[in-house]
mmCIF file of C-alpha atoms (C1' of nucleotides) in Angstrom:
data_model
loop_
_atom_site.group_PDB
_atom_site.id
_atom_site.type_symbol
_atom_site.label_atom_id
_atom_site.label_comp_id
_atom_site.label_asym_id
_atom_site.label_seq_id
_atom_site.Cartn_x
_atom_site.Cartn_y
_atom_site.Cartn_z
ATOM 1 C CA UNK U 1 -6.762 1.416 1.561
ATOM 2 C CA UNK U 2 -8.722 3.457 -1.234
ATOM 3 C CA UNK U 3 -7.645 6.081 -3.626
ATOM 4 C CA UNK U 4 -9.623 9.009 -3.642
ATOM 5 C CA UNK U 5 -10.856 10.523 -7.085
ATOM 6 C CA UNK U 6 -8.262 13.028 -7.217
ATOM 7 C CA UNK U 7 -5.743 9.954 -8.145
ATOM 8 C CA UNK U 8 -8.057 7.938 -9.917
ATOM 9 C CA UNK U 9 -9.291 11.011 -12.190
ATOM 10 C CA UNK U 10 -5.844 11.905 -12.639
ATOM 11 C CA UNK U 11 -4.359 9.340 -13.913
ATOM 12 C CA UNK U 12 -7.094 8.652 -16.450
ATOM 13 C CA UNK U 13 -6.855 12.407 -17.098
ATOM 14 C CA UNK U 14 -3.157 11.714 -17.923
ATOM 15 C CA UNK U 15 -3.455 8.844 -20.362
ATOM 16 C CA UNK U 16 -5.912 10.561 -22.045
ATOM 17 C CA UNK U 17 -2.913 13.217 -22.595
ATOM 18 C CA UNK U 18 -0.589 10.441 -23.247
ATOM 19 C CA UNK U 19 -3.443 9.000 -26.115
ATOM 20 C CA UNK U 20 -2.911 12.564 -27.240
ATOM 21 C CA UNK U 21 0.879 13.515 -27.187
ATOM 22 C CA UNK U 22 2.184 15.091 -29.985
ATOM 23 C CA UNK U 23 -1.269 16.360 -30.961
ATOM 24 C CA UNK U 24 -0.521 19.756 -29.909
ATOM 25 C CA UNK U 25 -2.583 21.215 -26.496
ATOM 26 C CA UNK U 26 -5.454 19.046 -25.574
ATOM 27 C CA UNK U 27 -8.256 21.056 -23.971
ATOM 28 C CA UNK U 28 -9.418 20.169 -20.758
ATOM 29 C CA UNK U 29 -12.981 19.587 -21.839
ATOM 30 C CA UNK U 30 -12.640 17.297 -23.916
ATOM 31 C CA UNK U 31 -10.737 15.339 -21.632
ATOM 32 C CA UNK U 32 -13.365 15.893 -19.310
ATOM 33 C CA UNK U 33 -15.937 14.573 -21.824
ATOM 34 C CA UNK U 34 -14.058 11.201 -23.233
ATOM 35 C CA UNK U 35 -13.293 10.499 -19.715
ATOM 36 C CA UNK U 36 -16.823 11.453 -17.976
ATOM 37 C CA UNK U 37 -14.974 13.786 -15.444
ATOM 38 C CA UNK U 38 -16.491 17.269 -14.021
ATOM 39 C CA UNK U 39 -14.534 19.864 -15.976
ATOM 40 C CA UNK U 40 -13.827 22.002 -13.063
ATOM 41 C CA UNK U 41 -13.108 19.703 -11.008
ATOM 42 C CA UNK U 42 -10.178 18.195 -13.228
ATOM 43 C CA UNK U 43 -8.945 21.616 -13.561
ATOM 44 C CA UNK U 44 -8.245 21.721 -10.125
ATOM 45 C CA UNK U 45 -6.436 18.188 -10.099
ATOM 46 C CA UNK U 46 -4.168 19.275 -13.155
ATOM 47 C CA UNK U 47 -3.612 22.597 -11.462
ATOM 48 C CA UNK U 48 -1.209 20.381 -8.770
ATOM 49 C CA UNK U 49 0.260 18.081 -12.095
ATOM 50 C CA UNK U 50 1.156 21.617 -13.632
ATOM 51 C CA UNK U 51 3.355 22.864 -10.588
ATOM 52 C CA UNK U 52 4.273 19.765 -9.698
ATOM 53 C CA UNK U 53 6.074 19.698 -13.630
ATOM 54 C CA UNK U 54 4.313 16.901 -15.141
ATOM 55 C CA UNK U 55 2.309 18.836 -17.415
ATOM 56 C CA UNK U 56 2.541 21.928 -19.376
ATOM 57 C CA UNK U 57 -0.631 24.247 -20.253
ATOM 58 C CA UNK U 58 -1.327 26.533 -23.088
ATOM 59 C CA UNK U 59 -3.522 29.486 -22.358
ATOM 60 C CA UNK U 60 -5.830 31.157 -24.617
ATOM 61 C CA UNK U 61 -8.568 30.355 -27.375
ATOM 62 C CA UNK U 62 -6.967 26.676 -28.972
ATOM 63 C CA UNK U 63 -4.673 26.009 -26.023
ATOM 64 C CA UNK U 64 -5.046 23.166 -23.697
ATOM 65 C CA UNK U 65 -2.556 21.335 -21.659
ATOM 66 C CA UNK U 66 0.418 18.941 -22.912
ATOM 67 C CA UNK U 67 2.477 16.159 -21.107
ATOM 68 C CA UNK U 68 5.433 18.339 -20.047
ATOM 69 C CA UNK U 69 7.844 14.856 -20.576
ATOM 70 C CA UNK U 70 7.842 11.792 -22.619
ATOM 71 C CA UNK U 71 4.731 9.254 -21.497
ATOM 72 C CA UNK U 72 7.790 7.178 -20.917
ATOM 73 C CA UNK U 73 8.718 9.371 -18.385
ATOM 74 C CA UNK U 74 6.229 9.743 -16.351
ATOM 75 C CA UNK U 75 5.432 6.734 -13.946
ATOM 76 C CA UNK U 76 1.863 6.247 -12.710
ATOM 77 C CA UNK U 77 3.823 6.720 -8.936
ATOM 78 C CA UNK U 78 4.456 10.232 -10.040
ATOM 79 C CA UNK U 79 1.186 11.120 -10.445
ATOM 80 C CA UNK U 80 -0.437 9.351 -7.589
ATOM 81 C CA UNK U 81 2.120 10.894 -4.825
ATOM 82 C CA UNK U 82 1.443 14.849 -6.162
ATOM 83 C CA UNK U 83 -2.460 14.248 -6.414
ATOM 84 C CA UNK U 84 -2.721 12.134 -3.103
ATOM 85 C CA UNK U 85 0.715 12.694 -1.107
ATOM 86 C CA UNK U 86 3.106 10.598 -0.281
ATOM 87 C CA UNK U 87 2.882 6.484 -0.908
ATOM 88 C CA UNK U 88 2.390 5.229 2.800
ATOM 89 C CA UNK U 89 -0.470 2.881 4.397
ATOM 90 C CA UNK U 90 0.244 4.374 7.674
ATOM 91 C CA UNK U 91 2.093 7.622 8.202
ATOM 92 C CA UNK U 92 4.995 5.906 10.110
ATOM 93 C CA UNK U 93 6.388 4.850 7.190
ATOM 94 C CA UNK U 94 6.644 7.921 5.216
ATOM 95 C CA UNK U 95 9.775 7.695 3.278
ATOM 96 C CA UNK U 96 9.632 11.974 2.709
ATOM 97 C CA UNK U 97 9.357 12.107 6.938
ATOM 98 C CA UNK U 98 11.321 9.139 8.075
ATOM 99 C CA UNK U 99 11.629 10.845 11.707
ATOM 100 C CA UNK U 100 8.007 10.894 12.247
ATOM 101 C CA UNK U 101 7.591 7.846 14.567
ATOM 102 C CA UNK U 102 9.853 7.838 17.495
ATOM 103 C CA UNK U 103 9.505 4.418 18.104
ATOM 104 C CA UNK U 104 9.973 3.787 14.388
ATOM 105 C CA UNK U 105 13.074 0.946 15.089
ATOM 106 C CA UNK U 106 11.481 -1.502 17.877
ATOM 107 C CA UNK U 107 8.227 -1.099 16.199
ATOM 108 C CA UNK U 108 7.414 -4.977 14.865
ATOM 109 C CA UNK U 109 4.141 -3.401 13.355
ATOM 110 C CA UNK U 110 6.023 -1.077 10.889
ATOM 111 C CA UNK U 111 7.867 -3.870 8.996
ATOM 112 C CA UNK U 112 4.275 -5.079 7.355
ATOM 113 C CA UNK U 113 3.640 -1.572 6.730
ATOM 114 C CA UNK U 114 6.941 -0.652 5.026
ATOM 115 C CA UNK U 115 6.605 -3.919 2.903
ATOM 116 C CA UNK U 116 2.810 -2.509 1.408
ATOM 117 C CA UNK U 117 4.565 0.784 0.823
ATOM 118 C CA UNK U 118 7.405 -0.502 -1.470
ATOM 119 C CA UNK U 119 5.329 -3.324 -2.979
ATOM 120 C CA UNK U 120 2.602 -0.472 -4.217
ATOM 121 C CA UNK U 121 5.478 2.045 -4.492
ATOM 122 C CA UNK U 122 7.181 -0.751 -6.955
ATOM 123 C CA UNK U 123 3.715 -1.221 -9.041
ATOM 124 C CA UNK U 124 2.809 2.206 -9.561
ATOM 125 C CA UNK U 125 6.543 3.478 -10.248
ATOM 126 C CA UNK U 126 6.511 0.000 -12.509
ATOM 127 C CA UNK U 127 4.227 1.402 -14.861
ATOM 128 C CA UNK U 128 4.585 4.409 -17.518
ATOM 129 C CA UNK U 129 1.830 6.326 -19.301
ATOM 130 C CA UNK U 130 3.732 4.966 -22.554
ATOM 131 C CA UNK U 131 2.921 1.041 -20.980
ATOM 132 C CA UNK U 132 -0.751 1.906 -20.656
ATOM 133 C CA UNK U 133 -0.905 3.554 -23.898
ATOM 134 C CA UNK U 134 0.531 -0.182 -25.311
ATOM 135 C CA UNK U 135 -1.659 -1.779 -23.486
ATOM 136 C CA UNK U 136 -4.230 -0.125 -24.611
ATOM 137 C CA UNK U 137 -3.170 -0.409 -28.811
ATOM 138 C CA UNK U 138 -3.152 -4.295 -27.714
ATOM 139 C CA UNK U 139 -6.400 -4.528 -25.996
ATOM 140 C CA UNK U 140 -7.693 -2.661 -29.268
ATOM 141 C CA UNK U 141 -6.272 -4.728 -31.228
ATOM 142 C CA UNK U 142 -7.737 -8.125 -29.455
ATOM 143 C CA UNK U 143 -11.440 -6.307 -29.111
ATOM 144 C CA UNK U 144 -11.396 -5.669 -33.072
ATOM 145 C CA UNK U 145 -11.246 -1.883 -32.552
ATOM 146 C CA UNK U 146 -15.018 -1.812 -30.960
ATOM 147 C CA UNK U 147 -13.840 -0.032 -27.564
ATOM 148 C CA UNK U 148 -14.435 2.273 -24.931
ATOM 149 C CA UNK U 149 -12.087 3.401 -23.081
ATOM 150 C CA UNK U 150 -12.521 5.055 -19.840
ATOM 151 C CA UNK B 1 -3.073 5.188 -0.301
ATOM 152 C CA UNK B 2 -3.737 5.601 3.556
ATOM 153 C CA UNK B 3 -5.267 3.104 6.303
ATOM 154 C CA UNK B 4 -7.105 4.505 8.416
ATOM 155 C CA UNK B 5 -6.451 3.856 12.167
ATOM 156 C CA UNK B 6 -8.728 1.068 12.583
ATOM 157 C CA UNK B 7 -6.370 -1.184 10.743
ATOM 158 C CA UNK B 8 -3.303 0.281 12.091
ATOM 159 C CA UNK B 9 -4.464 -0.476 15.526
ATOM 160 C CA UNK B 10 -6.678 -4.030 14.836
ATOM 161 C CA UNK B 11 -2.978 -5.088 13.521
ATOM 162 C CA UNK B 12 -1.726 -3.731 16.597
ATOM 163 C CA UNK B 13 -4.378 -5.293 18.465
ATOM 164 C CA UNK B 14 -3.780 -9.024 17.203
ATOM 165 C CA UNK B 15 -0.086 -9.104 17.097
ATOM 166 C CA UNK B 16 -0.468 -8.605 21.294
ATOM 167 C CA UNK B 17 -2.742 -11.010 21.385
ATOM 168 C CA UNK B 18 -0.121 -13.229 19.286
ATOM 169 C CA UNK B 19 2.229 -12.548 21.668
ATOM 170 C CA UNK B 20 0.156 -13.337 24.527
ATOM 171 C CA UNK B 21 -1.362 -16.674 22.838
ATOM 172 C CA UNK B 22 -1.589 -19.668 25.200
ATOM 173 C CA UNK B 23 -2.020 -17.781 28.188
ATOM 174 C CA UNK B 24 -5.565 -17.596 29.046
ATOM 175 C CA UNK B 25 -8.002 -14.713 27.680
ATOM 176 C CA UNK B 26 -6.034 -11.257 27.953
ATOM 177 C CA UNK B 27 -8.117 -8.761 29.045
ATOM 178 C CA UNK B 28 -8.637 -5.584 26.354
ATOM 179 C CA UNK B 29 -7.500 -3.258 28.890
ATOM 180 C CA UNK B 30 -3.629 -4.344 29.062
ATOM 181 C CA UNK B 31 -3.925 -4.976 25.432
ATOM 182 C CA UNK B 32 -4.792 -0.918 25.313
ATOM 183 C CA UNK B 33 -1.871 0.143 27.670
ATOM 184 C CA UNK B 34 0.818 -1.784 26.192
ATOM 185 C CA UNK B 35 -0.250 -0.530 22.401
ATOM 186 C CA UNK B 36 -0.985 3.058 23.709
ATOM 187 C CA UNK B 37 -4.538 3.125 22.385
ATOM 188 C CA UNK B 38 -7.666 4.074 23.296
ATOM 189 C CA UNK B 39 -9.651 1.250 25.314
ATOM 190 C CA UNK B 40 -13.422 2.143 24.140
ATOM 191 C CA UNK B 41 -12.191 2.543 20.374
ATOM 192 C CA UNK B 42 -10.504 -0.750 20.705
ATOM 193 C CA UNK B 43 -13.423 -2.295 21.721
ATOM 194 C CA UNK B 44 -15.370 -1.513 18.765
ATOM 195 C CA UNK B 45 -12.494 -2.645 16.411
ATOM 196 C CA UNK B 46 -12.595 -5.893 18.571
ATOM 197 C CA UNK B 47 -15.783 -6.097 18.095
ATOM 198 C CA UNK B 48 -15.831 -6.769 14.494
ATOM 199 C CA UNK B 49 -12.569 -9.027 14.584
ATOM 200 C CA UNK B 50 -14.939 -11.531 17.527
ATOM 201 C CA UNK B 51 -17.979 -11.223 14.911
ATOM 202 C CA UNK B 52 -15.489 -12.261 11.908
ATOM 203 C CA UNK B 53 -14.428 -15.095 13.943
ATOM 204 C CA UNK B 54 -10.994 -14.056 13.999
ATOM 205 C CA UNK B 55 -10.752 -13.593 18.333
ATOM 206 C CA UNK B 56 -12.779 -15.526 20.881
ATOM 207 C CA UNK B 57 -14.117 -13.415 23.855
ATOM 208 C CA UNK B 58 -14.390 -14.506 27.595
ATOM 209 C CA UNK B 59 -16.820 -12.270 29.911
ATOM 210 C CA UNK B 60 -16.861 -11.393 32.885
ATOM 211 C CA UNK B 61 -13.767 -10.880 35.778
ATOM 212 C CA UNK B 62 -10.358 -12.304 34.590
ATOM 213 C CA UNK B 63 -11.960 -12.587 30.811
ATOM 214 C CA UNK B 64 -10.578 -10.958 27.664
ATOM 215 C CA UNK B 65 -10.392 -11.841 24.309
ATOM 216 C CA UNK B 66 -8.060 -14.914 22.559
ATOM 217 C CA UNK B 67 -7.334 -15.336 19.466
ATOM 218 C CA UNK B 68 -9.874 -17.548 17.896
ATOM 219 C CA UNK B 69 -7.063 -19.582 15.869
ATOM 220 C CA UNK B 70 -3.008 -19.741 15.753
ATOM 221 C CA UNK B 71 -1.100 -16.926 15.088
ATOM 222 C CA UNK B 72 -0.184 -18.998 12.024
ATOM 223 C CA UNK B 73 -3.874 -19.461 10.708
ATOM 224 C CA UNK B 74 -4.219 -15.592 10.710
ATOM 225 C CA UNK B 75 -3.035 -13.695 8.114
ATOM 226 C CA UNK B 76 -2.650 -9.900 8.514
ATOM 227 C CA UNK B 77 -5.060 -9.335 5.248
ATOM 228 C CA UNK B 78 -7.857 -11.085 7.560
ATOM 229 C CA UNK B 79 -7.636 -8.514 10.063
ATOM 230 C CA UNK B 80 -7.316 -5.499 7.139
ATOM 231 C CA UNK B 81 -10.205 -7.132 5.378
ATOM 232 C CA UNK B 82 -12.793 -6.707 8.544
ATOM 233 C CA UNK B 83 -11.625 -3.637 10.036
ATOM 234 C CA UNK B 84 -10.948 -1.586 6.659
ATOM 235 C CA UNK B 85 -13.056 -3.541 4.106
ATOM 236 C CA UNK B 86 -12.018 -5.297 0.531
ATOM 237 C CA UNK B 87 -8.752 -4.554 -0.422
ATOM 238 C CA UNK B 88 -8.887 -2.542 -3.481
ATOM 239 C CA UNK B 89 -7.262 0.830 -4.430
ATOM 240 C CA UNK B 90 -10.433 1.610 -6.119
ATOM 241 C CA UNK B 91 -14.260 0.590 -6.051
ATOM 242 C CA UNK B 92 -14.271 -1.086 -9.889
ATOM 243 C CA UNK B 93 -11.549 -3.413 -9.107
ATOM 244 C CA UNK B 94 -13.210 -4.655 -5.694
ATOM 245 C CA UNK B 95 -12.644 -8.412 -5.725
ATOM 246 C CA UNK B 96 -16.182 -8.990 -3.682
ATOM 247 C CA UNK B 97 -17.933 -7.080 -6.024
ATOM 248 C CA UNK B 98 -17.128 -7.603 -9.594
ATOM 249 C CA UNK B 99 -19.667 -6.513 -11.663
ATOM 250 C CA UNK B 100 -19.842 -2.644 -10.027
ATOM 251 C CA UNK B 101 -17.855 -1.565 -13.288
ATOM 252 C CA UNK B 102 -19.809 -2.217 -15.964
ATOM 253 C CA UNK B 103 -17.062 -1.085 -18.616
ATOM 254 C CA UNK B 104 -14.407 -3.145 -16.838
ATOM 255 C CA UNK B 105 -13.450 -5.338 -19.576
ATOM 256 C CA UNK B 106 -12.280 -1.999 -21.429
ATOM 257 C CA UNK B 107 -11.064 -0.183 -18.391
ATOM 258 C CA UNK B 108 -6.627 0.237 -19.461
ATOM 259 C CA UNK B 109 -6.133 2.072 -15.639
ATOM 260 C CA UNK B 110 -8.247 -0.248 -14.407
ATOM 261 C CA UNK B 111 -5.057 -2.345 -14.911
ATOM 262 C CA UNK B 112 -3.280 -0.706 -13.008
ATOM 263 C CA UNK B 113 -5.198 -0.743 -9.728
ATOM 264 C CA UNK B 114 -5.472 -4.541 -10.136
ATOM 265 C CA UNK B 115 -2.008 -5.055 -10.252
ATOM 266 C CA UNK B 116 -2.175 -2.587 -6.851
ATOM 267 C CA UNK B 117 -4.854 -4.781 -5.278
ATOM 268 C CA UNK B 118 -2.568 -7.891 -6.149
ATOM 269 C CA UNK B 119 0.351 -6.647 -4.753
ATOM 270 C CA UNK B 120 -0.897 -5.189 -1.381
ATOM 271 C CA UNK B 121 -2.705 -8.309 -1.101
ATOM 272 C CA UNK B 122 0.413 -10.341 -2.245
ATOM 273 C CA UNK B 123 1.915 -8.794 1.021
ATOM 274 C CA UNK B 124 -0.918 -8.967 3.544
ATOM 275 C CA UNK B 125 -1.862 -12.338 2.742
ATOM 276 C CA UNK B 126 2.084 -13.227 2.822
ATOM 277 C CA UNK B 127 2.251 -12.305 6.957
ATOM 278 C CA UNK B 128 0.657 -14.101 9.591
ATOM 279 C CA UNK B 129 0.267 -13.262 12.885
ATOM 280 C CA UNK B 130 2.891 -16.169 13.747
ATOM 281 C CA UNK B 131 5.562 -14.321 11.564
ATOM 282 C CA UNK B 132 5.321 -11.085 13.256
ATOM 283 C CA UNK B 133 5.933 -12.622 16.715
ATOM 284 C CA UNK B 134 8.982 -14.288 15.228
ATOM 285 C CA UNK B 135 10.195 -11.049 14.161
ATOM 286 C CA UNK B 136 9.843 -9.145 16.552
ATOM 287 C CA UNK B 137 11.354 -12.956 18.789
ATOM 288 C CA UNK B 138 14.194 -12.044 16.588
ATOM 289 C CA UNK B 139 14.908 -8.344 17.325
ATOM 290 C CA UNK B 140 14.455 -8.571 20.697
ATOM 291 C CA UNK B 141 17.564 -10.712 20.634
ATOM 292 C CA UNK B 142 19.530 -8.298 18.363
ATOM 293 C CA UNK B 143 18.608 -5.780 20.632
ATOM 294 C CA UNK B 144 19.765 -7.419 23.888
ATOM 295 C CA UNK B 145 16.475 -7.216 25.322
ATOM 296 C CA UNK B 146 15.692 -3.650 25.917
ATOM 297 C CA UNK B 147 13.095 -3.197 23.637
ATOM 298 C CA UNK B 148 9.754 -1.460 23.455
ATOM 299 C CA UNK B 149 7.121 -2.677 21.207
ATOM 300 C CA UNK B 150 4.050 -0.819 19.903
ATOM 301 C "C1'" DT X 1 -23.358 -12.478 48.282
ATOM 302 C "C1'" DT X 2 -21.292 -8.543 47.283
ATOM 303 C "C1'" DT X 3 -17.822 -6.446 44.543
ATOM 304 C "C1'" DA X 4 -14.847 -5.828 41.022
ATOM 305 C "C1'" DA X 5 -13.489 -6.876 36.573
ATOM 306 C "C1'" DT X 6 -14.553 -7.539 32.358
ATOM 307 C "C1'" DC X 7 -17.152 -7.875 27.851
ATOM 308 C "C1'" DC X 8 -20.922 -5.762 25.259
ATOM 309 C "C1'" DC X 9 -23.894 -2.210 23.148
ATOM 310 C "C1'" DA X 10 -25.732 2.223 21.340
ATOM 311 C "C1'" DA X 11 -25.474 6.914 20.701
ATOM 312 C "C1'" DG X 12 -23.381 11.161 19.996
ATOM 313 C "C1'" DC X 13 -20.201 14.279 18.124
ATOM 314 C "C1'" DA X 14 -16.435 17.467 16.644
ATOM 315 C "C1'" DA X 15 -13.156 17.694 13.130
ATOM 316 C "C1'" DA X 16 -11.394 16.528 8.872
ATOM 317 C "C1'" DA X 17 -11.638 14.877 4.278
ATOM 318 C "C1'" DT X 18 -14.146 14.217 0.083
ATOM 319 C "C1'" DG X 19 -16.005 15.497 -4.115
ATOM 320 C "C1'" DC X 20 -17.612 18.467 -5.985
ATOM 321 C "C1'" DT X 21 -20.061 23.393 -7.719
ATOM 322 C "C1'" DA X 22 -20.202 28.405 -8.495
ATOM 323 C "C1'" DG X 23 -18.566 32.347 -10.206
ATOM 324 C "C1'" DG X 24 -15.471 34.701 -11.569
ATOM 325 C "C1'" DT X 25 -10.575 36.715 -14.095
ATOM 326 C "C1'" DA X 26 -6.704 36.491 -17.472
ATOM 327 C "C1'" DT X 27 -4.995 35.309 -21.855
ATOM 328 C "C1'" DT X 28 -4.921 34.165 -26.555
ATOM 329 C "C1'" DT X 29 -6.660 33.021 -31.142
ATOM 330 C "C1'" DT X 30 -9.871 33.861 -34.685
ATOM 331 C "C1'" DA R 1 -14.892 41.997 -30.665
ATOM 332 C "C1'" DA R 2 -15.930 37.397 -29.603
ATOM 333 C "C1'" DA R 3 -14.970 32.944 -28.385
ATOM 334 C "C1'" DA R 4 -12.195 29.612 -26.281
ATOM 335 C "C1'" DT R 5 -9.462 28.442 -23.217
ATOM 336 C "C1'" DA R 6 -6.527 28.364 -18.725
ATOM 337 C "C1'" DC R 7 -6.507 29.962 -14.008
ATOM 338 C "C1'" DC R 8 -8.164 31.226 -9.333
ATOM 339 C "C1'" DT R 9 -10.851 31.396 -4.940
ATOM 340 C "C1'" DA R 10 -14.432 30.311 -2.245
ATOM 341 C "C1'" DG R 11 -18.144 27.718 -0.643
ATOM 342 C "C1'" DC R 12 -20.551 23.703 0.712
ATOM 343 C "C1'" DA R 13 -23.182 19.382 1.495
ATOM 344 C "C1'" DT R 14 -22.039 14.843 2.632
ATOM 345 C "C1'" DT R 15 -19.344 11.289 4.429
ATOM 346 C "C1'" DT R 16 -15.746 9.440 7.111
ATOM 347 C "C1'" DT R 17 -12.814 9.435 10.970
ATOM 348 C "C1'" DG R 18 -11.613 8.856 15.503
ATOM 349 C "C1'" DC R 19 -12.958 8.898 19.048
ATOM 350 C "C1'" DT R 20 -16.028 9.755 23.875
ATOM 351 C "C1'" DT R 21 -19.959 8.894 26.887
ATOM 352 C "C1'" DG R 22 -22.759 6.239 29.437
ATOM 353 C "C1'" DG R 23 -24.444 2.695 30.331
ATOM 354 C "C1'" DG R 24 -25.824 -2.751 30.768
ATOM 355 C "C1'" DA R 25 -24.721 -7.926 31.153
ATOM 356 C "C1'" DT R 26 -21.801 -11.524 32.831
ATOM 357 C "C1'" DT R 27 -18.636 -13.824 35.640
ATOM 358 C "C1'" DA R 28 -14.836 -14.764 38.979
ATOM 359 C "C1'" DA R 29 -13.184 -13.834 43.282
ATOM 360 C "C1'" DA R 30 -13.409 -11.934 48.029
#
DNA sequence: TTTAATCCCAAGCAAAATGCTAGGTATTTT
DNA sequence: AAAATACCTAGCATTTTGCTTGGGATTAAA
């Protein structure tokens, strides 16, 4: 039941661009360096977020990539199911393949599996990149503006 | 966001024992043929789930495992736990293991994969053994009795 | 007392996934 | 022209996965 990197890295990756909207293009490397993230390696992970439309790049000397929507519109769930597929413990219950098990409807099994899936599928489409960015102007607040953030 | 197939198949694993609790040790071998799975793999998940406490195994002819308590007294994130390891969508939120993220306290996505780890756990911890068999006691019906069951 | 059924144990192993790195090319601003 | 950026492809060591193989130990039943 882990994430890989690719989802954790990308949706730090993200709220750093959500810290950062309206800025203009944010280069990659320095979200690589306030996040502590290989640079080439992120590139890769924002390569899927860019065709999958939640981000928009800027080529060229001063460019850098931009959320391509609101942070308000763009749920943590989005991100997680383009960097690590679809939201499913077990592939049975794959809501984008819902003929994959056969046996799908006398399966007893399933049912604890389907209830994980829409319990994590109703946290991570709960939460915005504008929530985080909140929380994270409160937790600033409460830590006296001596902070990290990672 | 996957399991991986030990969990999918320990679950398996214990809900036929469930069903089969009260009648003597059940030998891993049906156990494999009704849930389609591989004997020898089984064995090693078993293996773990015996050393946890969770079954109780009898040697020797007419043996087999048992579970170790009622199907009421075992939750389904007791078997996930053993077979898959703490529940946590990432390492720095690991319940077990709290101080492996030494900026924690600052952490604004570690947030978010605590509120994962609560949910899943929320669910896992939520379903016993007892409340599977009751489920499935209760399709079975609405089903007329031709069922299969993996 | 033999035989069969069962649990138990250790090793091996191919395939896939993971988490990168390396080394470029294309584009744009300065 | 130079620098800064995005973009692309390949490679690759390590780990994990999902088993299989080949036994040994224990016990009930014939």
């Amino acid at each position: 039941m882990k994430l890989s990197t690719k989802g954790h890295y990308g949706v730090k990756a993200m709220f750093d661009l959500a810290q950062h909207y309206g800025e203009g293009p944010i280069p990659l490397k320095s979200v690589a360096e306030r996040q502590d993230l290989s640079e080439h390696y992120l590139e890769q992970l924002i390569a899927g977020l860019r065709k999958a439309g939640l981000v928009k790049s800027v080529r060229g000397a001063q460019g850098g990539y931009t959320l391509a929507k609101e942070p308000a519109d763009i749920r943590v769930g989005d991100i997680i199911r383009v960097l690590e597929g679809p939201i499913a413990p077990v592939d049975c219950v794959n809501q984008e393949d819902p003929d994959c098990c056969d046996k799908a409807e006398f399966c007893i099994t399933r049912g604890v599996w389907e209830k994980v899936r829409d319990s994590i599928t109703g946290v991570l489409d709960g939460i915005t990149l504008a929530d985080m960015v909140e929380d994270f102007e409160k937790a600033k607040q409460v830590n006296n503006f001596y902070m990290y953030y990672i």
